[in-house]
């Protein structure tokens, strides 16, 4: 303990050197600015700014790139809350209650709670990285394809709680997303599936195309067809969260941080799954579950804490095992190797200054982001006050730019229009969009884990139930699925008795 603290303090001294402080500040500011743009998530932010690291000392370059990463994670919630336009998969859940709060004039509350929750989760993630990195890395090794398959089933089951309506409609939405996720070339056999002869569909449908269509464009269509909607101004209330908001959110922040850190330790889909599971947990624990989907502050605090906790904890498998848990982590791994440094078990003994200065800079960066973001909350929140005849075309422009920037494909623009119409119809008939997006992202990963698990057992499906961790996760998924059914039955009995 004493040696860990002394090494952290030595790393903090290095991180607070002027050039490193400047690097983390530039990384956080630029990352946040890029993260605010719909369609430009952490992966794009880090990839775009890698050239800035050339010519810098290795530690300074890595500190700046890490700042870009968690700065972009902070910024991703802004457009989800204000414009209902998620820029990356981890921000999808934030749209559900965050945008409803914004429409009620409480954008400041949602943005402030998101910033504070992100700070708490990031700080706890850094503490985990400091004290528990080596032993927790062994936990990550224990998760093999059967366990990953079980976790993804849990996440999909959790996503069915994202709909404020019928469980059956949520399950239908989830199944449609799984079907869309099969479009493209099979990665194992090379077979083309459901492409209908179109070369543009060989690589499948990008998450961003579906998310911006189902959320942002459907929002524009819904507002446009509603009578008098364009003339209606959204009220703007307090620019900051109230004491009651913080009191209601604190437990959700801690639970979301814990879930995010746990999922972030697992190389794979931790960043995607943790916000969905966090949202489901908060809805099940809430005394007022009917508020979820209509503007519950816990529906912002939990998922935002979860995705930032996962982002911080994702450094554990990267630094201690050399295993990148996401595309962004893979880019950071490439930057390490570009400097001739191999992340893994020997990183700490061979490059202690590098490791501890990076860990300390993450803490400094979290403090900087809180100081930078909280004063900006009133300014960001005023975006929602723009008259709708101006705001709605801006959302369209941002959505199309975000989609086109991914693959430079005009076909994707037609796809996002199709998903926009689909999202509009889903809103009309009260089918939740979030389970569809979740299953679209996780479907291919789940299929890969299923195949790998069956390969491990020579085709025996019992492998998914014979392993204790996988079995425990499946039982938890069954409980998650049963809770809404039990609650619905109780409500029906109470209504019949009344």
XYZ file of C-alpha atoms in Angstrom:
498
model
C 0.000 0.000 0.000
C 2.737 2.459 1.021
C 4.833 1.618 -2.029
C 1.811 2.028 -4.311
C 1.058 5.455 -2.833
C 4.684 6.546 -3.055
C 4.871 5.441 -6.702
C 1.575 7.199 -7.463
C 2.871 10.402 -5.862
C 6.056 10.131 -7.934
C 3.885 9.663 -11.044
C 1.753 12.644 -9.998
C 4.893 14.749 -9.775
C 5.787 13.741 -13.335
C 2.225 14.312 -14.565
C 2.232 17.829 -13.068
C 5.298 18.917 -14.991
C 4.340 21.845 -17.276
C 4.646 19.954 -20.566
C 2.573 17.020 -19.253
C -0.076 19.299 -17.729
C -0.331 21.080 -21.075
C -0.601 17.718 -22.867
C -3.425 16.456 -20.671
C -5.239 19.814 -20.921
C -4.982 19.835 -24.734
C -6.114 16.203 -24.864
C -9.121 16.797 -22.597
C -10.258 19.991 -24.323
C -9.863 18.710 -27.887
C -11.322 15.311 -26.964
C -14.385 16.956 -25.410
C -14.862 19.251 -28.413
C -14.659 16.321 -30.820
C -16.842 14.122 -28.597
C -19.600 16.742 -28.741
C -19.892 16.253 -32.514
C -22.415 13.530 -33.460
C -20.708 10.656 -35.217
C -17.170 11.455 -34.111
C -16.614 9.248 -31.078
C -13.489 8.364 -29.083
C -12.075 6.122 -31.826
C -12.189 8.863 -34.438
C -10.932 11.458 -31.953
C -7.835 9.424 -31.036
C -7.190 8.425 -34.669
C -7.442 12.025 -35.879
C -5.048 13.333 -33.238
C -2.355 10.635 -33.340
C -0.160 12.865 -35.588
C -0.085 15.438 -32.774
C 1.859 12.953 -30.651
C 4.760 12.731 -33.136
C 7.806 14.511 -31.835
C 6.662 14.444 -28.195
C 8.360 12.371 -25.488
C 6.653 8.946 -25.128
C 5.094 9.652 -21.707
C 3.765 13.055 -22.817
C 2.319 11.598 -26.041
C 0.510 8.799 -24.191
C -0.796 11.220 -21.564
C -2.254 13.437 -24.304
C -3.878 10.540 -26.163
C -5.403 9.199 -22.942
C -6.780 12.714 -22.306
C -8.325 12.741 -25.784
C -9.979 9.381 -25.065
C -11.723 10.205 -21.808
C -12.387 13.772 -22.975
C -14.328 12.320 -25.920
C -16.169 10.006 -23.535
C -17.209 13.055 -21.481
C -18.323 14.964 -24.576
C -20.368 12.104 -26.011
C -23.226 12.675 -23.578
C -23.837 16.267 -24.698
C -25.461 15.617 -28.078
C -27.306 12.590 -26.670
C -28.981 14.814 -24.073
C -29.509 17.945 -26.148
C -30.172 16.622 -29.657
C -31.099 12.946 -29.093
C -28.141 12.110 -31.351
C -25.765 9.513 -29.847
C -22.271 9.801 -31.267
C -21.165 6.337 -30.150
C -22.688 3.181 -28.703
C -22.008 3.978 -25.032
C -24.166 7.140 -25.296
C -27.307 5.458 -26.635
C -28.825 4.883 -23.195
C -28.253 8.509 -22.207
C -30.682 9.581 -24.953
C -33.631 7.828 -23.326
C -34.029 9.979 -20.223
C -31.441 12.666 -20.938
C -33.298 14.065 -23.939
C -36.648 13.867 -22.154
C -35.135 15.950 -19.338
C -33.867 18.453 -21.910
C -37.338 18.739 -23.447
C -38.683 19.531 -19.980
C -36.241 22.418 -19.635
C -33.858 20.451 -17.408
C -30.940 20.093 -19.810
C -28.654 21.730 -17.235
C -29.577 19.115 -14.633
C -28.912 16.245 -17.043
C -25.591 17.658 -18.276
C -24.421 18.498 -14.755
C -25.272 15.061 -13.373
C -23.563 13.433 -16.379
C -20.382 15.456 -15.718
C -20.340 14.718 -11.973
C -21.116 11.016 -12.512
C -18.361 10.789 -15.095
C -15.910 12.387 -12.653
C -16.819 9.979 -9.833
C -16.614 6.951 -12.121
C -13.330 8.073 -13.670
C -11.796 8.692 -10.236
C -12.896 5.290 -8.914
C -11.564 3.690 -12.112
C -8.160 5.299 -11.528
C -8.139 4.009 -7.923
C -8.875 0.498 -9.204
C -6.074 0.862 -11.737
C -3.694 1.980 -8.971
C -4.306 -0.693 -6.380
C -5.947 -3.670 -8.052
C -4.635 -3.837 -11.621
C -2.533 -7.048 -11.364
C -5.058 -9.219 -9.435
C -8.037 -7.955 -11.441
C -6.255 -8.735 -14.670
C -6.391 -12.391 -13.624
C -10.184 -12.078 -13.359
C -10.301 -10.915 -16.968
C -8.335 -14.011 -18.044
C -10.998 -16.258 -16.440
C -13.591 -14.962 -18.918
C -13.587 -17.126 -22.029
C -16.093 -17.203 -24.956
C -18.854 -18.972 -22.927
C -18.684 -16.260 -20.249
C -18.691 -13.493 -22.860
C -21.717 -15.057 -24.555
C -23.533 -15.166 -21.205
C -22.645 -11.514 -20.485
C -24.005 -10.436 -23.857
C -27.232 -12.360 -23.245
C -27.478 -10.512 -19.911
C -26.955 -7.178 -21.660
C -29.626 -7.960 -24.260
C -32.090 -9.006 -21.575
C -31.276 -5.812 -19.680
C -31.942 -3.786 -22.834
C -35.574 -4.961 -22.856
C -36.151 -2.795 -19.775
C -35.292 0.291 -21.837
C -38.768 0.443 -23.284
C -41.426 2.248 -21.301
C -44.131 0.105 -22.861
C -44.716 -3.565 -23.525
C -42.013 -6.149 -22.792
C -43.147 -8.035 -25.898
C -42.511 -4.961 -28.077
C -39.060 -4.568 -26.527
C -38.263 -8.224 -27.313
C -39.501 -7.777 -30.902
C -37.280 -4.699 -31.257
C -34.324 -6.673 -29.908
C -34.919 -9.540 -32.379
C -35.121 -7.097 -35.315
C -31.761 -5.668 -34.255
C -30.233 -9.161 -34.100
C -31.530 -9.863 -37.611
C -30.080 -6.589 -38.956
C -26.778 -7.472 -37.258
C -26.446 -10.595 -39.419
C -26.355 -8.552 -42.645
C -22.974 -8.692 -44.370
C -20.125 -11.134 -44.777
C -19.788 -13.980 -42.297
C -16.381 -13.476 -40.682
C -15.716 -17.219 -40.352
C -17.017 -18.672 -43.608
C -16.984 -15.619 -45.873
C -20.608 -16.251 -46.859
C -22.642 -13.192 -47.832
C -25.842 -12.909 -45.807
C -28.877 -10.763 -46.683
C -26.886 -8.407 -48.913
C -29.256 -8.946 -51.879
C -26.376 -8.449 -54.293
C -25.425 -5.036 -52.886
C -21.697 -4.511 -52.462
C -22.388 -1.672 -49.981
C -23.871 -4.168 -47.509
C -20.917 -6.583 -47.520
C -19.468 -4.973 -44.373
C -22.853 -4.873 -42.664
C -24.696 -1.841 -41.319
C -22.702 0.539 -39.167
C -24.021 1.224 -35.675
C -23.890 4.987 -36.221
C -26.161 4.814 -39.263
C -28.839 2.987 -37.290
C -28.457 5.052 -34.100
C -28.626 8.482 -35.756
C -31.545 7.388 -37.916
C -33.547 5.796 -35.106
C -32.912 8.595 -32.619
C -31.940 11.896 -34.280
C -33.846 11.699 -37.584
C -36.932 10.145 -36.010
C -36.900 13.044 -33.520
C -36.861 15.536 -36.399
C -39.689 13.714 -38.210
C -41.800 13.440 -35.045
C -41.389 17.127 -34.253
C -42.086 18.130 -37.851
C -45.423 16.333 -38.150
C -46.708 17.329 -34.722
C -49.134 20.274 -34.958
C -47.679 23.540 -33.622
C -44.443 21.752 -32.565
C -42.221 24.103 -34.558
C -43.663 27.139 -32.829
C -43.308 25.635 -29.352
C -40.293 26.823 -27.322
C -38.609 24.494 -24.863
C -38.469 26.034 -21.372
C -35.049 26.571 -19.830
C -34.912 26.208 -16.081
C -31.915 25.881 -13.745
C -28.549 25.630 -15.543
C -27.260 23.241 -12.867
C -28.609 20.168 -11.064
C -30.617 20.838 -7.924
C -29.719 19.343 -4.553
C -32.628 16.920 -5.002
C -31.193 15.803 -8.375
C -27.811 15.109 -6.793
C -29.387 13.277 -3.866
C -31.370 11.017 -6.205
C -28.376 10.462 -8.470
C -25.626 9.681 -5.971
C -26.521 6.012 -5.445
C -26.957 5.547 -9.208
C -23.515 7.086 -9.800
C -21.847 4.671 -7.373
C -23.695 1.623 -8.725
C -23.028 2.675 -12.319
C -19.348 3.223 -11.541
C -19.068 -0.241 -9.994
C -20.794 -1.930 -12.934
C -18.753 0.052 -15.436
C -15.469 -0.840 -13.731
C -16.421 -4.526 -13.644
C -17.387 -4.652 -17.322
C -14.431 -2.470 -18.305
C -12.035 -5.061 -16.869
C -13.237 -7.563 -19.466
C -11.649 -7.165 -22.908
C -14.542 -7.049 -25.349
C -17.903 -5.379 -25.121
C -17.665 -3.847 -21.626
C -18.015 -0.269 -22.815
C -21.157 -1.163 -24.763
C -22.885 -3.434 -22.241
C -22.293 -1.574 -18.965
C -24.621 1.441 -19.619
C -27.495 -0.864 -20.614
C -27.073 -3.080 -17.557
C -26.758 -0.001 -15.320
C -29.977 1.496 -16.703
C -31.832 -1.776 -16.142
C -30.520 -2.064 -12.567
C -31.608 1.503 -11.753
C -35.056 0.910 -13.205
C -35.506 -2.290 -11.191
C -34.317 -0.656 -7.954
C -36.282 2.574 -8.377
C -39.336 3.305 -6.272
C -40.753 5.099 -9.325
C -39.897 2.921 -12.362
C -42.657 4.624 -14.337
C -40.450 7.745 -14.517
C -37.824 5.908 -16.557
C -38.217 6.766 -20.209
C -39.986 9.992 -19.239
C -37.052 11.894 -17.700
C -35.623 10.093 -14.653
C -32.371 11.707 -13.521
C -31.073 8.282 -12.398
C -31.433 7.140 -16.029
C -28.677 9.612 -16.894
C -26.486 9.288 -13.791
C -26.169 5.483 -13.826
C -25.348 4.859 -17.514
C -23.025 7.877 -17.789
C -21.107 6.715 -14.716
C -21.026 3.185 -16.121
C -19.551 4.103 -19.506
C -16.877 6.345 -17.961
C -16.060 3.740 -15.312
C -15.660 1.176 -18.092
C -13.454 3.578 -20.051
C -11.097 4.031 -17.077
C -11.085 0.351 -16.108
C -10.399 -0.598 -19.737
C -6.813 0.487 -19.141
C -6.343 -2.450 -16.722
C -6.343 -5.271 -19.323
C -4.510 -3.001 -21.790
C -1.637 -2.113 -19.445
C -1.340 -5.373 -17.481
C -2.140 -7.961 -20.167
C -1.640 -6.084 -23.437
C -5.261 -6.865 -24.365
C -7.213 -3.968 -25.913
C -10.881 -4.098 -24.939
C -12.143 -1.751 -27.643
C -11.146 -0.156 -30.931
C -9.906 2.920 -29.061
C -7.764 0.770 -26.776
C -6.353 -0.968 -29.854
C -5.285 2.452 -31.168
C -3.641 3.266 -27.832
C -1.873 -0.110 -27.933
C -0.523 0.848 -31.363
C 0.769 4.148 -29.938
C 2.548 2.262 -27.138
C 4.180 -0.057 -29.651
C 5.085 2.866 -31.909
C 7.291 4.048 -29.038
C 8.758 0.556 -28.585
C 6.816 -0.152 -25.363
C 4.969 -3.464 -25.022
C 2.016 -3.309 -22.568
C 1.723 -6.448 -20.466
C 2.954 -8.021 -17.209
C 6.420 -6.478 -17.650
C 5.224 -2.912 -18.249
C 5.226 -1.839 -14.590
C 8.651 -3.289 -13.676
C 10.312 -2.147 -16.934
C 8.628 1.269 -17.346
C 7.397 2.346 -13.887
C 7.647 6.076 -14.653
C 5.539 5.628 -17.794
C 2.858 3.608 -15.988
C 2.517 5.785 -12.907
C 2.670 9.112 -14.757
C -0.108 7.850 -17.072
C -2.256 6.729 -14.104
C -1.675 10.036 -12.292
C -2.445 12.033 -15.441
C -5.822 10.271 -15.677
C -6.700 11.581 -12.224
C -5.498 15.073 -13.165
C -7.488 14.834 -16.402
C -10.679 13.901 -14.527
C -10.332 16.957 -12.308
C -9.645 19.146 -15.360
C -12.688 17.788 -17.187
C -14.950 18.505 -14.231
C -13.574 22.056 -13.929
C -13.923 22.595 -17.691
C -17.323 20.955 -18.157
C -19.360 22.271 -15.244
C -18.945 25.960 -16.213
C -19.857 25.001 -19.796
C -23.137 23.336 -18.770
C -25.257 26.534 -19.030
C -23.774 27.308 -22.452
C -24.372 23.791 -23.799
C -27.844 23.706 -22.260
C -28.837 26.877 -24.117
C -28.493 24.961 -27.409
C -31.885 23.424 -26.705
C -33.339 26.949 -26.514
C -32.624 27.546 -30.222
C -35.945 27.925 -32.111
C -37.001 24.616 -33.606
C -37.139 25.847 -37.227
C -33.377 26.419 -36.859
C -32.538 23.527 -34.500
C -34.141 20.690 -36.474
C -32.231 21.415 -39.727
C -29.039 21.656 -37.658
C -29.703 18.170 -36.259
C -30.204 16.869 -39.807
C -26.949 18.440 -40.994
C -24.945 17.093 -38.044
C -26.462 13.616 -38.490
C -25.652 13.463 -42.213
C -22.121 14.808 -41.689
C -21.541 12.276 -38.901
C -22.755 9.375 -41.031
C -20.854 10.431 -44.158
C -17.622 10.942 -42.198
C -17.494 7.249 -41.217
C -17.297 5.594 -44.653
C -17.712 8.517 -47.107
C -20.643 6.580 -48.561
C -23.778 8.110 -50.059
C -25.443 4.712 -49.594
C -25.154 5.260 -45.824
C -27.100 8.507 -46.230
C -29.995 6.601 -47.789
C -29.745 4.029 -45.010
C -29.927 6.671 -42.285
C -33.047 8.060 -43.961
C -34.589 4.581 -43.975
C -33.765 4.122 -40.290
C -35.220 7.570 -39.609
C -38.571 6.543 -41.123
C -38.350 3.230 -39.262
C -37.685 5.076 -35.988
C -40.624 7.402 -36.638
C -42.954 4.415 -37.124
C -41.533 2.731 -34.020
C -42.298 5.879 -32.004
C -45.789 5.967 -33.454
C -46.538 2.382 -32.393
C -44.464 2.624 -29.162
C -41.713 0.145 -30.034
C -38.513 1.109 -28.136
C -35.495 1.817 -30.355
C -32.732 1.241 -27.782
C -33.027 -2.590 -27.691
C -32.719 -2.626 -31.490
C -29.505 -0.580 -31.441
C -28.104 -2.625 -28.563
C -28.731 -5.951 -30.304
C -27.362 -4.576 -33.594
C -24.068 -3.789 -31.842
C -23.867 -6.928 -29.706
C -25.346 -9.422 -32.181
C -22.156 -10.040 -34.221
C -20.051 -10.191 -31.035
C -22.488 -12.637 -29.455
C -22.500 -14.814 -32.569
C -18.684 -14.898 -32.527
C -18.598 -15.871 -28.826
C -21.227 -18.574 -29.427
C -19.234 -20.115 -32.255
C -15.975 -19.967 -30.312
C -17.642 -21.595 -27.299
C -19.055 -24.404 -29.426
C -15.631 -24.887 -31.019
C -14.087 -25.229 -27.529
C -16.587 -27.997 -26.663
C -16.623 -29.745 -30.062
C -20.210 -28.652 -30.604
C -21.558 -29.441 -27.125
C -23.905 -26.595 -26.057
C -23.722 -27.669 -22.402
C -20.413 -25.796 -22.116
C -22.428 -22.610 -21.592
C -24.088 -24.084 -18.472
C -21.284 -26.225 -17.058
C -18.960 -23.304 -16.342
C -19.866 -21.648 -12.991
C -19.393 -18.010 -14.068
C -21.418 -18.422 -17.268
C -24.174 -20.281 -15.403
C -24.332 -17.543 -12.759
C -24.662 -14.861 -15.436
C -27.453 -16.811 -17.185
C -29.327 -17.101 -13.869
C -28.941 -13.347 -13.370
C -30.294 -12.763 -16.892
C -33.315 -14.952 -16.102
C -33.963 -12.898 -12.949
C -33.752 -9.651 -14.952
C -36.290 -11.044 -17.424
C -38.686 -12.241 -14.722
C -38.749 -9.054 -12.621
C -40.854 -7.011 -15.117
C -43.263 -9.952 -15.510
C -43.708 -10.264 -11.744
C -44.230 -6.501 -11.392
C -46.778 -6.516 -14.224
C -48.700 -9.351 -12.576
C -48.732 -7.518 -9.239
C -50.009 -4.351 -10.923
C -52.748 -6.348 -12.669
C -53.800 -7.932 -9.372
C -53.800 -4.562 -7.624
C -55.919 -3.053 -10.430
C -58.367 -5.970 -10.263
C -58.617 -5.666 -6.473
C -59.101 -1.883 -6.714
